[in-house]
Short mmCIF file of C-alpha atoms and ligand atoms in Angstrom, two decimals:
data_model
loop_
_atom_site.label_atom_id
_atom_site.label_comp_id
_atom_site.label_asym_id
_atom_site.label_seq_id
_atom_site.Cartn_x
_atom_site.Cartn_y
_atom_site.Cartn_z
CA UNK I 20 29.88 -13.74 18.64
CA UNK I 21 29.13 -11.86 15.49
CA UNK I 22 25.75 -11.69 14.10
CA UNK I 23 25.30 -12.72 10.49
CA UNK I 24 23.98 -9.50 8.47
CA UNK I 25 20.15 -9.53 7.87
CA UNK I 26 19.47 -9.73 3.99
CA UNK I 27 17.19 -8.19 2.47
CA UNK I 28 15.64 -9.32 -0.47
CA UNK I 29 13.43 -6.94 -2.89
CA UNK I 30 11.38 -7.73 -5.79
CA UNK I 31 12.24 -9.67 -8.66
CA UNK I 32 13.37 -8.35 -12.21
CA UNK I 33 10.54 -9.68 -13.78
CA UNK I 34 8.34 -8.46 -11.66
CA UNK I 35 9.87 -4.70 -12.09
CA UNK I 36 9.34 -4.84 -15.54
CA UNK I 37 6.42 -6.17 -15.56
CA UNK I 38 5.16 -2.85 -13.65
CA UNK I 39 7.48 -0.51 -15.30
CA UNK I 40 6.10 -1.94 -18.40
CA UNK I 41 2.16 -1.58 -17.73
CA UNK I 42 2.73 2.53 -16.68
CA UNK I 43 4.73 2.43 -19.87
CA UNK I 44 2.24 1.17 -22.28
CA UNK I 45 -0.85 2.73 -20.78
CA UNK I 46 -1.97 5.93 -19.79
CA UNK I 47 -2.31 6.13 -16.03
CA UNK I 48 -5.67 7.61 -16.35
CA UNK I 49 -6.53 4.40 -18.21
CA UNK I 50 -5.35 2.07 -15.71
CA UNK I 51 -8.12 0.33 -14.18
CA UNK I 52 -7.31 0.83 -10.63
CA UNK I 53 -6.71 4.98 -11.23
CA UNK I 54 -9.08 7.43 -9.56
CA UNK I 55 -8.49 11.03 -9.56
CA UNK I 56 -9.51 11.45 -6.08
CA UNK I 57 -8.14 9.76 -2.98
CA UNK I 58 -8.64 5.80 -1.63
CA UNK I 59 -11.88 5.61 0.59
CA UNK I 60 -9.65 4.25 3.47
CA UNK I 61 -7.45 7.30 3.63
CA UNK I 62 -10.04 9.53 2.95
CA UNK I 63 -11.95 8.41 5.66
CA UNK I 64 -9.23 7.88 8.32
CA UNK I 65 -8.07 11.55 7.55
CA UNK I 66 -11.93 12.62 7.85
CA UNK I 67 -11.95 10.49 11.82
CA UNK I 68 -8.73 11.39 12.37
CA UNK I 69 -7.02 8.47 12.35
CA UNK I 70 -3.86 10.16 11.03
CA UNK I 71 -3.49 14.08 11.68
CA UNK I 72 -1.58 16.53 10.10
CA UNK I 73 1.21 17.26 9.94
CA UNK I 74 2.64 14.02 10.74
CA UNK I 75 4.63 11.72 7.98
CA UNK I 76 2.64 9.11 6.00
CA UNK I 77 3.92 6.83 3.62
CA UNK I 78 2.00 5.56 0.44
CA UNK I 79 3.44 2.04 -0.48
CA UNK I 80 2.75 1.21 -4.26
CA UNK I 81 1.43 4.77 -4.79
CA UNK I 82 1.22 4.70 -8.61
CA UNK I 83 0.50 7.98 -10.21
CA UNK I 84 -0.08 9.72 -6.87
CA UNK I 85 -3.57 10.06 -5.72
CA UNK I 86 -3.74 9.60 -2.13
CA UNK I 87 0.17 11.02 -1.79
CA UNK I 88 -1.63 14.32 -3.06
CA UNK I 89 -4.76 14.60 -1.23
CA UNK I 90 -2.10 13.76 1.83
CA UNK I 91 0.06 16.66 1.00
CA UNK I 92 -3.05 18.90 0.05
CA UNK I 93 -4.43 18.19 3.81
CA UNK I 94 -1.47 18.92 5.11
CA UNK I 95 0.48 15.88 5.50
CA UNK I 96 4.50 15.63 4.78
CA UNK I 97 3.36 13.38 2.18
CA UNK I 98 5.66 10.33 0.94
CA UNK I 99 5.12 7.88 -1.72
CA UNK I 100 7.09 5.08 -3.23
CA UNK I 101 6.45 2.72 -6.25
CA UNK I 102 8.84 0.31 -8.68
CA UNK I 103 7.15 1.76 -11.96
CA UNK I 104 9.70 5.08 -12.84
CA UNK I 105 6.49 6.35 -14.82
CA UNK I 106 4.50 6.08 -11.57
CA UNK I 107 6.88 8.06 -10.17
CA UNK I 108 7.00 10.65 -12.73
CA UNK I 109 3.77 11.24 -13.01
CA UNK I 110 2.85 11.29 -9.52
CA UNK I 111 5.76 14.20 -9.10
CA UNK I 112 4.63 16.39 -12.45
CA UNK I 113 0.83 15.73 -11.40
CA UNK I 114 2.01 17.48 -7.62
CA UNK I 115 4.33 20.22 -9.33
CA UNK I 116 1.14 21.43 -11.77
CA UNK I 117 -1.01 21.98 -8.01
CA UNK I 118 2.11 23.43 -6.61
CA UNK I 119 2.02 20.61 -3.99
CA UNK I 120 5.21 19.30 -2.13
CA UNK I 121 5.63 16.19 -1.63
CA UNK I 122 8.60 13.33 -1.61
CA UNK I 123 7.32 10.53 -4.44
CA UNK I 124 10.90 7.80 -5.19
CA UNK I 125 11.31 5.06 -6.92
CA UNK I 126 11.62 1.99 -3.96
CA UNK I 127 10.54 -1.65 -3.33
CA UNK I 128 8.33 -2.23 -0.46
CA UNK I 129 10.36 -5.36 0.56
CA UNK I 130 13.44 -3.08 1.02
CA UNK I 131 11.64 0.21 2.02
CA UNK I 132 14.15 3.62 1.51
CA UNK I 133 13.38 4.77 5.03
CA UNK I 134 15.35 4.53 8.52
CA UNK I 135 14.02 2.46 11.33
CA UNK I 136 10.95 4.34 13.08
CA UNK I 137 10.55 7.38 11.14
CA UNK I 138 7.23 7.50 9.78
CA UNK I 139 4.17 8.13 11.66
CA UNK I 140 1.92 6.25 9.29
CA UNK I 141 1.50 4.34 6.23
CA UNK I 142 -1.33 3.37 3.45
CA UNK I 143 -1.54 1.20 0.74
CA UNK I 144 -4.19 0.67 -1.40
CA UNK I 145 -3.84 -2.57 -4.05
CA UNK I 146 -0.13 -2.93 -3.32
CA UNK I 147 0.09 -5.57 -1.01
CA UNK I 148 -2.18 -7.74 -2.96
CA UNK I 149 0.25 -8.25 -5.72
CA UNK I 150 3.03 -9.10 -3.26
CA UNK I 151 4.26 -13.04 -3.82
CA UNK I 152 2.13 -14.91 -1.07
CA UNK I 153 5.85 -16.00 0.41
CA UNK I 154 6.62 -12.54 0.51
CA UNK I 155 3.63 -11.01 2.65
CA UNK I 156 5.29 -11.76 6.41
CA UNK I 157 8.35 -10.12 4.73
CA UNK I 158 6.18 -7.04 3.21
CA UNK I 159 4.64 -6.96 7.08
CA UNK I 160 8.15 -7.00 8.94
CA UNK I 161 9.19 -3.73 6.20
CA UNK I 162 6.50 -1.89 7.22
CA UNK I 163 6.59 -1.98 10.68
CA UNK I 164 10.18 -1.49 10.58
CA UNK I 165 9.77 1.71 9.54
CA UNK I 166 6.64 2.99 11.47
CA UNK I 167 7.21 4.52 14.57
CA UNK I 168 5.70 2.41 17.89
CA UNK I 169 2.15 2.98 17.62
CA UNK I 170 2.22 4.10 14.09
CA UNK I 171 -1.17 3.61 11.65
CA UNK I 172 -1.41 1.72 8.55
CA UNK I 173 -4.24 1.89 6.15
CA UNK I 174 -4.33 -1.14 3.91
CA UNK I 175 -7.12 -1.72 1.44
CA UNK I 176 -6.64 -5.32 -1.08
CA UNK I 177 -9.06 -7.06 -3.52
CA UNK I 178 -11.02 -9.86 -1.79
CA UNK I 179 -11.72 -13.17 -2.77
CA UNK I 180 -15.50 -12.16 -3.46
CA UNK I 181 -13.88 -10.55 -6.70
CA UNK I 182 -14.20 -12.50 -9.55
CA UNK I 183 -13.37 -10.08 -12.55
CA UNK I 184 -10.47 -10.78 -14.65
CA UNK I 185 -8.88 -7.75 -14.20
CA UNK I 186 -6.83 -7.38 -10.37
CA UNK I 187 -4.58 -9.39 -9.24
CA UNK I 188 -4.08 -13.08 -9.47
CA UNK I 189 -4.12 -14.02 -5.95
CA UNK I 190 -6.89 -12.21 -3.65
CA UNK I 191 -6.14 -12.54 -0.10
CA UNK I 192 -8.39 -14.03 2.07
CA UNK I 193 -8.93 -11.68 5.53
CA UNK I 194 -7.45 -14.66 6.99
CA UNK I 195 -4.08 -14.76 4.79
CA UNK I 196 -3.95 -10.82 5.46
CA UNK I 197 -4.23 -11.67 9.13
CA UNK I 198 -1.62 -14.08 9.19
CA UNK I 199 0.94 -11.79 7.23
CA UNK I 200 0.08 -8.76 9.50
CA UNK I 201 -0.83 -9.84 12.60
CA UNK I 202 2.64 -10.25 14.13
CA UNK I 203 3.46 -6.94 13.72
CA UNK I 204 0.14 -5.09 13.74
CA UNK I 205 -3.47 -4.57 16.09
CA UNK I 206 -6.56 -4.96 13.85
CA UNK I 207 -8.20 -1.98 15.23
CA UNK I 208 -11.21 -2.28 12.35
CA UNK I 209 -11.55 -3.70 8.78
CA UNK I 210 -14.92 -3.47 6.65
CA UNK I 211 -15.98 -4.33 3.23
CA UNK I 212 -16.99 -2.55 0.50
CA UNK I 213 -18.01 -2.98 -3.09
CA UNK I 214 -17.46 -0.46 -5.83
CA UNK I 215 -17.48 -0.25 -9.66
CA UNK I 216 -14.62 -1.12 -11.60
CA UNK I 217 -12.90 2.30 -12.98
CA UNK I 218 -11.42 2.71 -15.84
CA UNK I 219 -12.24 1.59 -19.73
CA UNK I 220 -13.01 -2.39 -19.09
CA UNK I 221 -15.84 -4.71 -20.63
CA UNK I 222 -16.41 -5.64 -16.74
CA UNK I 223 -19.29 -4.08 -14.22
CA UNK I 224 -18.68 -6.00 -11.89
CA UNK I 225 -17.97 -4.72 -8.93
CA UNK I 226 -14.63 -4.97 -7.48
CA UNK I 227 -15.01 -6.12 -3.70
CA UNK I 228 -12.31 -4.01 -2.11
CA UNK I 229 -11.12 -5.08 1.78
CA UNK I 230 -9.67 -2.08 4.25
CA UNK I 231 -8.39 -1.84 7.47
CA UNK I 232 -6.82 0.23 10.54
CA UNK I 233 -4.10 -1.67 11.87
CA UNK I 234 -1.41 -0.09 14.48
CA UNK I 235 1.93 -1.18 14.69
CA UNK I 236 2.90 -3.52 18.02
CA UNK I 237 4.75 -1.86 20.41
CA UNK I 238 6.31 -5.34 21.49
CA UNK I 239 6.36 -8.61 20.02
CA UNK I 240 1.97 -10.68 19.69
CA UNK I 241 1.59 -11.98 22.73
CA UNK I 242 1.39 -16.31 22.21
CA UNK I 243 -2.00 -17.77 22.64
CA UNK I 244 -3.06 -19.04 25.94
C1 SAM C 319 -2.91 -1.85 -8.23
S1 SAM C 319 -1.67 -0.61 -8.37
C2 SAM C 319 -2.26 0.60 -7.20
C3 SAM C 319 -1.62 1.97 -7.37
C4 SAM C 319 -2.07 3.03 -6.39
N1 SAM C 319 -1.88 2.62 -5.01
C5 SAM C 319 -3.52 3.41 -6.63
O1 SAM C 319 -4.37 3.14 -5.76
O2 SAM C 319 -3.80 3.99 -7.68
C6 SAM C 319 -0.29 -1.36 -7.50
C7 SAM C 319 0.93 -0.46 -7.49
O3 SAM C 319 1.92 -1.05 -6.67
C8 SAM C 319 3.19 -0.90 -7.30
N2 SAM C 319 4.02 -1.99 -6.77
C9 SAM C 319 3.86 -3.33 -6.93
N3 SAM C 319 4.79 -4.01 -6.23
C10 SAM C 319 5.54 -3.08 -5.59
C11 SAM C 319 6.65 -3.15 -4.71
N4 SAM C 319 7.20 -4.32 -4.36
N5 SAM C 319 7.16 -1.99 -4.24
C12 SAM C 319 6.64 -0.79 -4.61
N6 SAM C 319 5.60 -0.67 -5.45
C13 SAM C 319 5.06 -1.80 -5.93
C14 SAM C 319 2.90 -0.98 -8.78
O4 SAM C 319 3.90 -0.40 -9.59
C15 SAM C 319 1.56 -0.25 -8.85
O5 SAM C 319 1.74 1.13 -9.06
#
């Protein structure tokens, strides 16, 4: 019998424009999630080694480009996608003017441009946190679709614990990331941290940010016993 085709189903016009509208009206520097320099999480899992050069990595939601440059500039083939155009842009023109190379598209992370098992690893950092809470198993499933078996993904969100006004509306709880990821991924560590708000912003609070190491199942999460 012939199977019915798998849909896919990306992001929603409104919410594309609602992105390519905030790179549009403000300056990337003054966005309040911008840093010059690279996520802690991928910082630190290129400092342990948790992803090596030269392998592939993937930056889902990479906005103007941070981490997809410090991957390139240690050595990484470095690949970044995002819905904003202007995130795109500027990510490219901010890798051309330090003569990096590196592969930065416009893409949806519910319908990722990438070929079943063809990236060795993947990080996100305040991407998955804005997905629709229906949405997050699908995110999940994307992601591991495109890993290779025993690929790494470094995810960092906005807990809970955050109660600025600024971030996203809903802040998963480590249990709702759990539930979206688990299927497909191994916890292999997650830890807390708290850091200033960036950016222009009345706000000091602190902005508690989640991370983890996960690794992508080889088979399917074995039931409960
Ligand atoms: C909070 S910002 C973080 C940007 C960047 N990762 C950083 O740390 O500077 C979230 C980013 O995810 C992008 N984004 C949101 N939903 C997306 C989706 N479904 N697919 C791809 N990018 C998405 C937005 O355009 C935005 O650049």
């Amino acid at each position: 019998m012939r199977q019915a085709p798998v849909r896919r189903h990306g992001t929603s016009r409104s919410e594309r424009d609602r992105w390519r509208a905030t790179y549009e009206r403000t300056p990337y520097r003054s966005l309040p999630w911008f840093d010059e320099g690279p996520s802690p999480h991928v910082e630190l899992a290129v400092r342990e080694r948790v992803l090596s050069p030269p392998s592939s990595v993937l930056d889902i939601g990479c906005g103007a480009g941070s981490n997809v440059l410090f991957l390139a500039r240690s050595g990484f083939a470095a690949h970044g996608i995002d819905l904003a155009p202007k995130a795109v842009a500027t990510a490219r023109r901010r890798a051309e003017e330090e003569g990096l190379t590196v592969h930065v598209q416009e893409g949806d992370a519910l319908t990722l441009p990438f070929p079943d098992q063809t990236l060795d690893g993947a990080v996100d950092n305040g991407c998955f946190h804005t997905i629709p809470i229906p949405r997050r198993r699908h995110y999940a499933r994307e992601v591991a679709r495109v890993l290779r078996p025993d690929g790494v993904f470094l995810l960092g969100w906005i807990g809970r614990e955050t109660t600025t006004v600024e971030g996203p509306p809903h802040r998963p709880s480590l249990r709702e990331v759990t539930t979206s990821l688990e299927p497909h991924f191994v916890f292999l560590r997650t830890w807390i941290n708290e850091q200033p708000l960036r950016g222009p912003g009345p706000s000091e609070n602190p902005w508690t940010m989640y991370y983890a190491y996960l690794r992508r199942r080889k088979g399917k999460q074995p039931p409960p016993r």
